[in-house]
Protein backbone atom coordinates (compact mmCIF):
# COMPACT_ATOMS: atom_id res chain seq x y z
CA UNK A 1 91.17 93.62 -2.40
CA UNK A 2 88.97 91.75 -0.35
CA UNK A 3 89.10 89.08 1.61
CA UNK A 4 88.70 85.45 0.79
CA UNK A 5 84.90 84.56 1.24
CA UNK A 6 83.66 88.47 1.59
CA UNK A 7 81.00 89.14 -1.40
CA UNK A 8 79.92 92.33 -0.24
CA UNK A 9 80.92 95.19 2.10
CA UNK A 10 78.65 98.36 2.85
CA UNK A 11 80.07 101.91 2.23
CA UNK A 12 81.53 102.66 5.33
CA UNK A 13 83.37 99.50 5.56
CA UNK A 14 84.57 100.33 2.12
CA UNK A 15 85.81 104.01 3.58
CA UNK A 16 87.61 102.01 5.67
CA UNK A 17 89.28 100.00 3.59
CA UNK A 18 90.85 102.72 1.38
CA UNK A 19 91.77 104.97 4.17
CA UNK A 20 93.93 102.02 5.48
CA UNK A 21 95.45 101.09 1.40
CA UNK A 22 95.92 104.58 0.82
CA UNK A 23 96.76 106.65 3.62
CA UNK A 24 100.18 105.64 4.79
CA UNK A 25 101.51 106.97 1.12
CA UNK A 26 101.32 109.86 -1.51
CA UNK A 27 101.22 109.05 -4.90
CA UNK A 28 103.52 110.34 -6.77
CA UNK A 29 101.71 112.17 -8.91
CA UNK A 30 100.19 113.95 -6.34
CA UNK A 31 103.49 115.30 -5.22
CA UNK A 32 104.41 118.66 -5.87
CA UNK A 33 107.14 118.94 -8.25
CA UNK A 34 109.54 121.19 -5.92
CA UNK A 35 109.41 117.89 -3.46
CA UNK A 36 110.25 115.20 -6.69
CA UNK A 37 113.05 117.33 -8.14
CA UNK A 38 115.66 116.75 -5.42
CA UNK A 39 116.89 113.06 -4.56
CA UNK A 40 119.25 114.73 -1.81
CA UNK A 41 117.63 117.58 0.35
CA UNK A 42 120.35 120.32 1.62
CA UNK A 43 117.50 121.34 4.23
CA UNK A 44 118.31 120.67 7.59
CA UNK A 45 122.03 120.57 6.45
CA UNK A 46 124.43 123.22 8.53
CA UNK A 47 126.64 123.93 5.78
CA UNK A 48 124.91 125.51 2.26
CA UNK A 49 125.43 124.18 -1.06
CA UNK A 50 127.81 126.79 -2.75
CA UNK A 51 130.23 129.48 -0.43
CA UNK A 52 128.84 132.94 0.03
CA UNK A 53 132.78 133.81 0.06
CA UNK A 54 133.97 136.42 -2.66
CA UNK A 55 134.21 135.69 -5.89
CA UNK A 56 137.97 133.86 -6.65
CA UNK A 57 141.01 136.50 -7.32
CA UNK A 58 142.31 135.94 -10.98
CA UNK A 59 145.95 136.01 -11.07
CA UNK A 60 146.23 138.16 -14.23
CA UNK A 61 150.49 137.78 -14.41
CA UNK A 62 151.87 137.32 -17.74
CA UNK A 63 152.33 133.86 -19.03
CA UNK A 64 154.10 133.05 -22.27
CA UNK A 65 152.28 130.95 -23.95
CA UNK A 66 155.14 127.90 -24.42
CA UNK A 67 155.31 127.53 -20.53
CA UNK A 68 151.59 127.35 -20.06
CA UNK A 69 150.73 123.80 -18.58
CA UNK A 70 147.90 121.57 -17.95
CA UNK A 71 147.84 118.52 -16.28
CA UNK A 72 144.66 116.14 -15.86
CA UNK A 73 142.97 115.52 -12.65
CA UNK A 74 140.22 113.37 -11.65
CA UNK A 75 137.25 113.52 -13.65
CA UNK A 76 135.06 116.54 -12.20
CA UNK A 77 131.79 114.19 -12.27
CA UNK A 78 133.79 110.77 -11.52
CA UNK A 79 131.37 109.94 -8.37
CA UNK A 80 128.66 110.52 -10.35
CA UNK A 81 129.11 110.61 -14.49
CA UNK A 82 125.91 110.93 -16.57
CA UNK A 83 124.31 108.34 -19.38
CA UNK A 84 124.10 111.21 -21.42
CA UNK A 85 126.34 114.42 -23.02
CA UNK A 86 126.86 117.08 -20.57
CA UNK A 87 125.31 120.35 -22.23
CA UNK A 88 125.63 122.91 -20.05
CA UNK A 89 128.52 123.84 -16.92
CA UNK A 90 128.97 126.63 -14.82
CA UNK A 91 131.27 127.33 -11.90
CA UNK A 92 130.03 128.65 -8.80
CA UNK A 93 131.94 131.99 -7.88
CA UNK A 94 133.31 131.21 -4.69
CA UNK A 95 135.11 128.41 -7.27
CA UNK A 96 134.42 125.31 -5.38
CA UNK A 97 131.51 124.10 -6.89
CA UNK A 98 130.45 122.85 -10.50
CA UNK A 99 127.17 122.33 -12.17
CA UNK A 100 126.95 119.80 -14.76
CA UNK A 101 123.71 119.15 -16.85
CA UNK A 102 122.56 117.63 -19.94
CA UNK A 103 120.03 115.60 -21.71
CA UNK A 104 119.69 112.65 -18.83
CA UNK A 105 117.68 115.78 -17.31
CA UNK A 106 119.78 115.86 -14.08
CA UNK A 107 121.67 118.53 -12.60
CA UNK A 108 124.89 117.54 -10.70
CA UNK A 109 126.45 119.67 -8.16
CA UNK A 110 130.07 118.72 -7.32
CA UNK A 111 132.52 120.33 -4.85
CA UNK A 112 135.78 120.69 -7.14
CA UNK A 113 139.22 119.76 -5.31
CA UNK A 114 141.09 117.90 -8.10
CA UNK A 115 141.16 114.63 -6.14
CA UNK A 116 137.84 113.54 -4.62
CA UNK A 117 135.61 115.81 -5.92
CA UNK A 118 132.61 115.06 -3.87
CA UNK A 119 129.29 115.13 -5.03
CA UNK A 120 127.41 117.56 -3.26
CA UNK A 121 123.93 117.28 -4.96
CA UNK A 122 121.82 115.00 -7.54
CA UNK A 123 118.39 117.06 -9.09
CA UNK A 124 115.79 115.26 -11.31
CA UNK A 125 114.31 118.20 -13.66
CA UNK A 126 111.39 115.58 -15.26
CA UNK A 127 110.19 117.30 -18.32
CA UNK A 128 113.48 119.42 -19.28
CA UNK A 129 116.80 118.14 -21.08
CA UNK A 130 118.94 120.91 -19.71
CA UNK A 131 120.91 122.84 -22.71
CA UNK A 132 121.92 125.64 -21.03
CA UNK A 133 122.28 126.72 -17.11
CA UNK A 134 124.47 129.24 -14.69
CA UNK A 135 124.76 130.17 -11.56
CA UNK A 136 124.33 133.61 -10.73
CA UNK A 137 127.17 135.36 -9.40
CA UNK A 138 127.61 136.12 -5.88
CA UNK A 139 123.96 133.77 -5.10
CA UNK A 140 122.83 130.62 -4.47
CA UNK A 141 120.62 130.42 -7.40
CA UNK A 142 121.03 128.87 -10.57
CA UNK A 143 119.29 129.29 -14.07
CA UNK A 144 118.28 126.06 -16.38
CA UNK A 145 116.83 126.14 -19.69
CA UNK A 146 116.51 124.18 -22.44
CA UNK A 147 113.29 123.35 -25.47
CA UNK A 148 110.42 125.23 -23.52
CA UNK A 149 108.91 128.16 -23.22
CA UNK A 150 109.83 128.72 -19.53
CA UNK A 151 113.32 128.64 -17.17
CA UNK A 152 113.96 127.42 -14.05
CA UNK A 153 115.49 128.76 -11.38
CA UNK A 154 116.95 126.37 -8.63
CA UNK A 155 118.13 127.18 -5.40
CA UNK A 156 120.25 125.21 -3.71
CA UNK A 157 119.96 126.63 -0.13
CA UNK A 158 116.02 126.47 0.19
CA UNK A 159 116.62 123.25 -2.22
CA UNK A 160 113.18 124.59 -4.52
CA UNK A 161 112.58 124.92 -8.06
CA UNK A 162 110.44 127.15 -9.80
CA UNK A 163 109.24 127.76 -13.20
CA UNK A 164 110.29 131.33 -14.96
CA UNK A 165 107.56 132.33 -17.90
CA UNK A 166 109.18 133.25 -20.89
CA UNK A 167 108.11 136.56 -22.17
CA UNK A 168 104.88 137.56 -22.40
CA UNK A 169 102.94 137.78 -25.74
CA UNK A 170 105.90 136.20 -28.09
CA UNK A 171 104.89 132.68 -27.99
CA UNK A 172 108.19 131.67 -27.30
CA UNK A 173 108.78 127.58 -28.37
CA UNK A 174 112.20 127.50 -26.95
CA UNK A 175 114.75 129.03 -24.31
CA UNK A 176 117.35 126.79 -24.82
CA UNK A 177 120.31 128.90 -26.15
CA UNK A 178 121.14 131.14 -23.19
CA UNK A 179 123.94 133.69 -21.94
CA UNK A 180 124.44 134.82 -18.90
CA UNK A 181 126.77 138.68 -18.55
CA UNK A 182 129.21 138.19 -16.29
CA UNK A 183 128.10 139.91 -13.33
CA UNK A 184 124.28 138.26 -13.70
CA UNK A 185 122.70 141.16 -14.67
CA UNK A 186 121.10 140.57 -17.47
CA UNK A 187 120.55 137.06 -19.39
CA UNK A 188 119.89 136.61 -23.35
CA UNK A 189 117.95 133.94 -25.18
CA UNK A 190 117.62 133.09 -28.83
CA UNK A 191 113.77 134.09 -29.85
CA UNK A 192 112.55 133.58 -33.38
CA UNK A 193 112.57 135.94 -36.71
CA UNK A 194 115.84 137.65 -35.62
CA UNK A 195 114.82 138.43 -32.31
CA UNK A 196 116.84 138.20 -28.81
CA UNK A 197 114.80 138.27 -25.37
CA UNK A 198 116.75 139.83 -22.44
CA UNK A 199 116.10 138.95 -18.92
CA UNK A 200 116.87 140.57 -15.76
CA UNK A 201 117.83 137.35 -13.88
CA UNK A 202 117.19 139.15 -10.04
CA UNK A 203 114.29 140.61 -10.77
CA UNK A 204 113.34 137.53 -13.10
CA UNK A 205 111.30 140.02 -15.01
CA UNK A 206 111.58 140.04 -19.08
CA UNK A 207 113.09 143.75 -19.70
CA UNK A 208 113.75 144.23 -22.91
CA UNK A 209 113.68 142.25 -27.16
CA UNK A 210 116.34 143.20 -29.72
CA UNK A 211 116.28 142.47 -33.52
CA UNK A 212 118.38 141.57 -35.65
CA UNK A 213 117.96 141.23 -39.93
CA UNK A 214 118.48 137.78 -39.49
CA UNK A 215 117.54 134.55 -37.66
CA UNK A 216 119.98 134.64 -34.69
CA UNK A 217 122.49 131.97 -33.85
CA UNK A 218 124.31 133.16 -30.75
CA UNK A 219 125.25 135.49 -28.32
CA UNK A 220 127.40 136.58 -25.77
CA UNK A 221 128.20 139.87 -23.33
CA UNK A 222 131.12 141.98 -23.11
CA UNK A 223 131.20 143.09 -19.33
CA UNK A 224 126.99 143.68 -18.17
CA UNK A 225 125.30 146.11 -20.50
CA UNK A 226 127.27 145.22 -24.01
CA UNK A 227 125.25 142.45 -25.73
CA UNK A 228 126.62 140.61 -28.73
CA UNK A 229 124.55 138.28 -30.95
CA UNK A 230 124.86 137.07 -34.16
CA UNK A 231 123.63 135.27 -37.19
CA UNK A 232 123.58 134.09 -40.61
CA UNK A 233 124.21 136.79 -42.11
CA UNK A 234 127.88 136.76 -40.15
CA UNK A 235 127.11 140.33 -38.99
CA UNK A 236 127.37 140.89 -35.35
CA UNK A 237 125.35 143.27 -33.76
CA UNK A 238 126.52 145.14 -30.55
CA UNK A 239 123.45 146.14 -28.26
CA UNK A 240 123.29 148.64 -25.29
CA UNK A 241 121.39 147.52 -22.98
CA UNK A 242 121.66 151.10 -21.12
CA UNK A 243 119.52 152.22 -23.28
CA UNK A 244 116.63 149.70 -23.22
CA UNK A 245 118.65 147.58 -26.20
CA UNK A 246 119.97 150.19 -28.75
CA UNK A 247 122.18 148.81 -31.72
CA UNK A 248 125.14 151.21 -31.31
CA UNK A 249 127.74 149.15 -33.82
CA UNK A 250 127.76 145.93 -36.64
CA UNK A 251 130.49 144.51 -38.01
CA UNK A 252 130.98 141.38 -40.52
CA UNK A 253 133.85 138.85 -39.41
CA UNK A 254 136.05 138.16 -42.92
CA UNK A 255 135.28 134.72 -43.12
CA UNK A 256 131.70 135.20 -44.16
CA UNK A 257 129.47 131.84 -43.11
CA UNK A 258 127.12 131.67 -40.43
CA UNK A 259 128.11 132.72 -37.18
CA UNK A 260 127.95 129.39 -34.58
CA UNK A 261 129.61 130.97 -31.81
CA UNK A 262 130.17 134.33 -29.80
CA UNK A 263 132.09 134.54 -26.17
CA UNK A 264 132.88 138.00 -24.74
CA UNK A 265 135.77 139.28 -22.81
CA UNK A 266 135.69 142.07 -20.80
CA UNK A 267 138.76 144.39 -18.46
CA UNK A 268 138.46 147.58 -17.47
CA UNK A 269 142.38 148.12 -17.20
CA UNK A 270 143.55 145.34 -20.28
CA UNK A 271 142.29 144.48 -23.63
CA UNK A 272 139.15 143.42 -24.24
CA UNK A 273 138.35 140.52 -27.05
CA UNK A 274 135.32 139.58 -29.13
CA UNK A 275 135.24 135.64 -30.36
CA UNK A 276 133.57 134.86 -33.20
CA UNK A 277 133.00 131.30 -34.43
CA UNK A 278 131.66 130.36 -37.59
CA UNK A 279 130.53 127.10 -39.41
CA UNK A 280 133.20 126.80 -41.52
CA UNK A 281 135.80 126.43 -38.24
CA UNK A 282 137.06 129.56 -38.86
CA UNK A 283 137.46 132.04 -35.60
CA UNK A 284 138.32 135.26 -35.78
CA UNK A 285 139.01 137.33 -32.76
CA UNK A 286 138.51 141.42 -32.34
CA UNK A 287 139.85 143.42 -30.31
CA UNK A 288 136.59 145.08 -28.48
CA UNK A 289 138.50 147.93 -26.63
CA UNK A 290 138.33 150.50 -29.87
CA UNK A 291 134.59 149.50 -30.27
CA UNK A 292 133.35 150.02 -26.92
CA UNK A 293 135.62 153.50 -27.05
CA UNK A 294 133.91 154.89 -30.45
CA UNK A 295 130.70 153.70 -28.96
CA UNK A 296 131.30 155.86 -25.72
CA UNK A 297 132.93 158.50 -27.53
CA UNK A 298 130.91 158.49 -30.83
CA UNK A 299 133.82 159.01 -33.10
CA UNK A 300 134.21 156.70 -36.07
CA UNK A 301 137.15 153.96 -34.95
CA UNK A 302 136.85 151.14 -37.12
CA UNK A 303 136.95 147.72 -35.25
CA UNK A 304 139.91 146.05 -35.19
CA UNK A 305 140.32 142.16 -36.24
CA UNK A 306 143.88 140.55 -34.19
CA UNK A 307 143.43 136.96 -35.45
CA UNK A 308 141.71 134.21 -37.09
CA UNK A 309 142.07 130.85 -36.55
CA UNK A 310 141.66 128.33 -39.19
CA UNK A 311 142.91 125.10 -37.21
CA UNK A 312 139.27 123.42 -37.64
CA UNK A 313 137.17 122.49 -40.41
CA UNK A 314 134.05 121.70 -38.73
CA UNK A 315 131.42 124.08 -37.34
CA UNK A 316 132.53 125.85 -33.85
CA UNK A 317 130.02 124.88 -31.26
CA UNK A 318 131.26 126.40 -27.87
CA UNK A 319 134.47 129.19 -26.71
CA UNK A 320 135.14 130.79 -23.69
CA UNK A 321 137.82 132.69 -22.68
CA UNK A 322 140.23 132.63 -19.38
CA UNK A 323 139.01 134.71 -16.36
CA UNK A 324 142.72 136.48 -17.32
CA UNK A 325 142.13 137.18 -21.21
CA UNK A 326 144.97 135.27 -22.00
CA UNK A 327 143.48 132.53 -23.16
CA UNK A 328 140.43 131.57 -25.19
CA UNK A 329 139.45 127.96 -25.81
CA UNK A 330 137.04 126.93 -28.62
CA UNK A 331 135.44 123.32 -29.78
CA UNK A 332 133.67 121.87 -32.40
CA UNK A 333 131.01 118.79 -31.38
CA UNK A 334 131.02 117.60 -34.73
CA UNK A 335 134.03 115.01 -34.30
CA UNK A 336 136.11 114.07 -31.76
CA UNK A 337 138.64 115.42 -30.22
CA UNK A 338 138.62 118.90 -31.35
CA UNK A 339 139.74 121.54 -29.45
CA UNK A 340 142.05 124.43 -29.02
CA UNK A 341 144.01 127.00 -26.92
CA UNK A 342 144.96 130.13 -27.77
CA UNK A 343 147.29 132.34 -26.37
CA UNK A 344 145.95 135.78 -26.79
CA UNK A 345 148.99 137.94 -26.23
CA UNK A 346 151.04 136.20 -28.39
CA UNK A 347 147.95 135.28 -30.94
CA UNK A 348 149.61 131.65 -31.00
CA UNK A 349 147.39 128.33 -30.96
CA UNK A 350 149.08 126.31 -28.58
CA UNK A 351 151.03 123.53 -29.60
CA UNK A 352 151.61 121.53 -26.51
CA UNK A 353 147.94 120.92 -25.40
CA UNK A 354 145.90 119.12 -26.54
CA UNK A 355 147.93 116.53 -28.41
CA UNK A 356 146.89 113.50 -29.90
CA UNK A 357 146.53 111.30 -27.25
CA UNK A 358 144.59 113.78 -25.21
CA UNK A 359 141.01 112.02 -24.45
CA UNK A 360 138.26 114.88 -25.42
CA UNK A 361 135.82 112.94 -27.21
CA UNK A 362 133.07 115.17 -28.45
CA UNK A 363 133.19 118.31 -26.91
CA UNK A 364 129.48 119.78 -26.02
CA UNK A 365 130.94 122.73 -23.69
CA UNK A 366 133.75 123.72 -21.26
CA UNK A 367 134.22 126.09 -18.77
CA UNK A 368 136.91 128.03 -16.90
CA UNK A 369 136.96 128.79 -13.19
CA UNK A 370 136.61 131.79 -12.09
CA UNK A 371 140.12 132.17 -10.38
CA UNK A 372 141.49 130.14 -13.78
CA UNK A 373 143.24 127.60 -12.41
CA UNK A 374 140.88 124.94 -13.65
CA UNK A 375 139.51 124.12 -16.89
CA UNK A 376 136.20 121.64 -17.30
CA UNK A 377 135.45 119.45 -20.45
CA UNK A 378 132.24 118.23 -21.23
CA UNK A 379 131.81 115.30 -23.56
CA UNK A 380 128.81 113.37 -25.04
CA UNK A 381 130.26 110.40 -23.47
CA UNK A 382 128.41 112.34 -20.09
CA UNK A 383 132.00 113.16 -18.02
CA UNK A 384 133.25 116.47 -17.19
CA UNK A 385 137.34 116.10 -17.63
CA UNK A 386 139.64 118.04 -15.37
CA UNK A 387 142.43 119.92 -16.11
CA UNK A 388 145.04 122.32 -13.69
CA UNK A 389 146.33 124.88 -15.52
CA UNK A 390 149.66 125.31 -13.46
CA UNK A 391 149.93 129.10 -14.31
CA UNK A 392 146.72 129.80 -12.52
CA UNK A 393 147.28 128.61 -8.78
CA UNK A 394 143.39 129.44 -7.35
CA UNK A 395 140.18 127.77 -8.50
């Protein structure tokens, strides 16, 4: 703008002019995105983000299921709650700190005591709704995805973002259904026409593409190289991802609608569980310890079906089981309030939690910590609820 009474200026005097408007800021557009992402920087901090501590022991005792107790603590996201429903959590390994994402597209970091439960760190992701995300075990890094044909991985040391293709020649349209195996080896993702795209999440390079017959609805691991996925056919496929994705075993769950859900379990030394959700509410749980042994073995050992639960009606969005295998916990979004415990050993739904009065709302995921002493609630409300399980003293 000029001033008052000035008709013309010459070129150099209108140089000037915008060197002085435009100089002392950066539009931002003209930002890169790494620098827009972050409204709190963790450079130049002298503590880092998550622990590099070992991961959490798991108290694996015995508990019988009627003196199993949860009690509710501060709201996990209370200094910070979204507008929006939380999608996607995952718990840091070192158990102190919790990711919570969704579709405000901001990622919340929060240091979990119970009480205060700090907020650690706030990250804008402009041009993704987050619908799935984990850290990786052991690492300072976390995966994000949701409806695009790329990840991101975040790093909350070095505090930079960074786009992951998806794999090459597939014309992937979305990443958004993701699973993680436990140890971070290997990530799956939902493709089209049956398929399932497996990453190696280190590396970040695209390894390997399984089939199924059917459009796939979900998946899950059992321990790092046994991937499950599933579809609407209500067959699940067990892949071995040992050898570069061979289907080694299928199996139909009894209740015969589309599979919604799949969550893992794997122990070396105890059983190991299969969860299978369907549309219909139904979930049946198998025990995965005689499948993984006629795999090894190649003998013919039928699998083995322990439960199903028919408590709810409505379409089972989200499980996941206790870092113990004694519990497994499994949701439906499609009303409120509905969720369940089970108590594996016993095969019992427990009775005493949730009750009526407990305040769910619609459940879009949950999560365990990795020592099992806490248990986090997402809602489409946009809070993360809290609850202690007494049994399990470490987070």
């Amino acid at each position: 703008k000029l001033k008052r009474g000035d008709d013309k200026i010459s070129g150099s005097q209108l140089t000037d002019v915008l060197k002085e408007r435009f100089s002392t800021r950066q539009l931002d557009w003209a930002i890169p995105q790494q620098q827009l992402v972050s409204e709190n920087s963790l450079l130049g901090k002298s503590e880092p983000l998550v622990s590099s501590k070992k991961p959490r022991f798991i108290n694996n005792t015995p508990v019988a299921s009627e003196n199993i107790n949860l009690r509710r603590l501060v709201n996990a996201n209370i200094n910070e709650p979204s507008k929006q429903s939380i999608n996607a959590m995952s718990f840091h390994s070192s158990g102190n700190v919790l990711l919570a994402a969704g579709q405000d597209k901001h990622v919340r970091f929060f240091k979990v005591d119970g009480e205060k439960n700090e907020k650690l760190l706030t990250v804008h992701v402009p041009d993704m709704a987050i619908r799935s995300a984990s850290f990786l075990r052991a690492s300072s890094s976390c995966l994000l995805a949701g409806r695009s044909p790329y990840l991101l991985s975040y790093d909350t040391t070095a505090g930079s973002m960074h786009r992951i293709p998806g794999p090459v020649g597939w014309d992937v349209k979305s990443l958004e259904h993701m699973s993680v195996s436990p140890g971070s080896e290997h990530a799956a993702f939902l493709g089209a026409s049956g398929y399932v795209h497996v990453l190696a999440p280190r590396s970040q390079q695209w390894i390997t593409n399984v089939k199924m017959n059917t459009a796939a609805r979900a998946s899950s691991f059992i321990g790092e190289y046994w991937l499950l996925t599933s579809g609407v056919d209500a067959e699940v496929y067990l892949w071995d991802l040992r050898k570069t994705g061979k289907c080694v075993a299928r199996f139909a769950h009894d209740d015969g609608s589309c599979t919604s859900s799949l969550s893992g379990f794997y122990s070396s030394s105890g059983e190991s569980y299969v969860a299978v959700g369907a549309e219909s509410g139904v979930v049946s749980v198998f025990a995965a310890n005689a499948l993984l042994n006629a795999v090894d073995s190649a003998t013919k050992q039928p699998y083995k079906q322990v439960k199903s639960m028919m408590n709810l009606t409505t379409k089972i969005t989200s499980s996941a089981f206790h870092p113990s295998g004694q519990l497994l916990a499994y949701a439906s979004n499609q009303r409120k309030d509905l969720l369940k415990l089970v108590h594996l050993p016993s095969r019992a739904v427990l009775s005493q939690w949730p009750t009526s009065r407990t305040p769910l709302g619609k459940v879009e995921t949950m999560a365990f910590s990795p020592g099992g002493g806490y248990l986090a609630i997402g809602n489409a409300g946009g809070h993360v609820l809290l609850y202690q399980i007494d049994n399990f003293g470490a987070a």
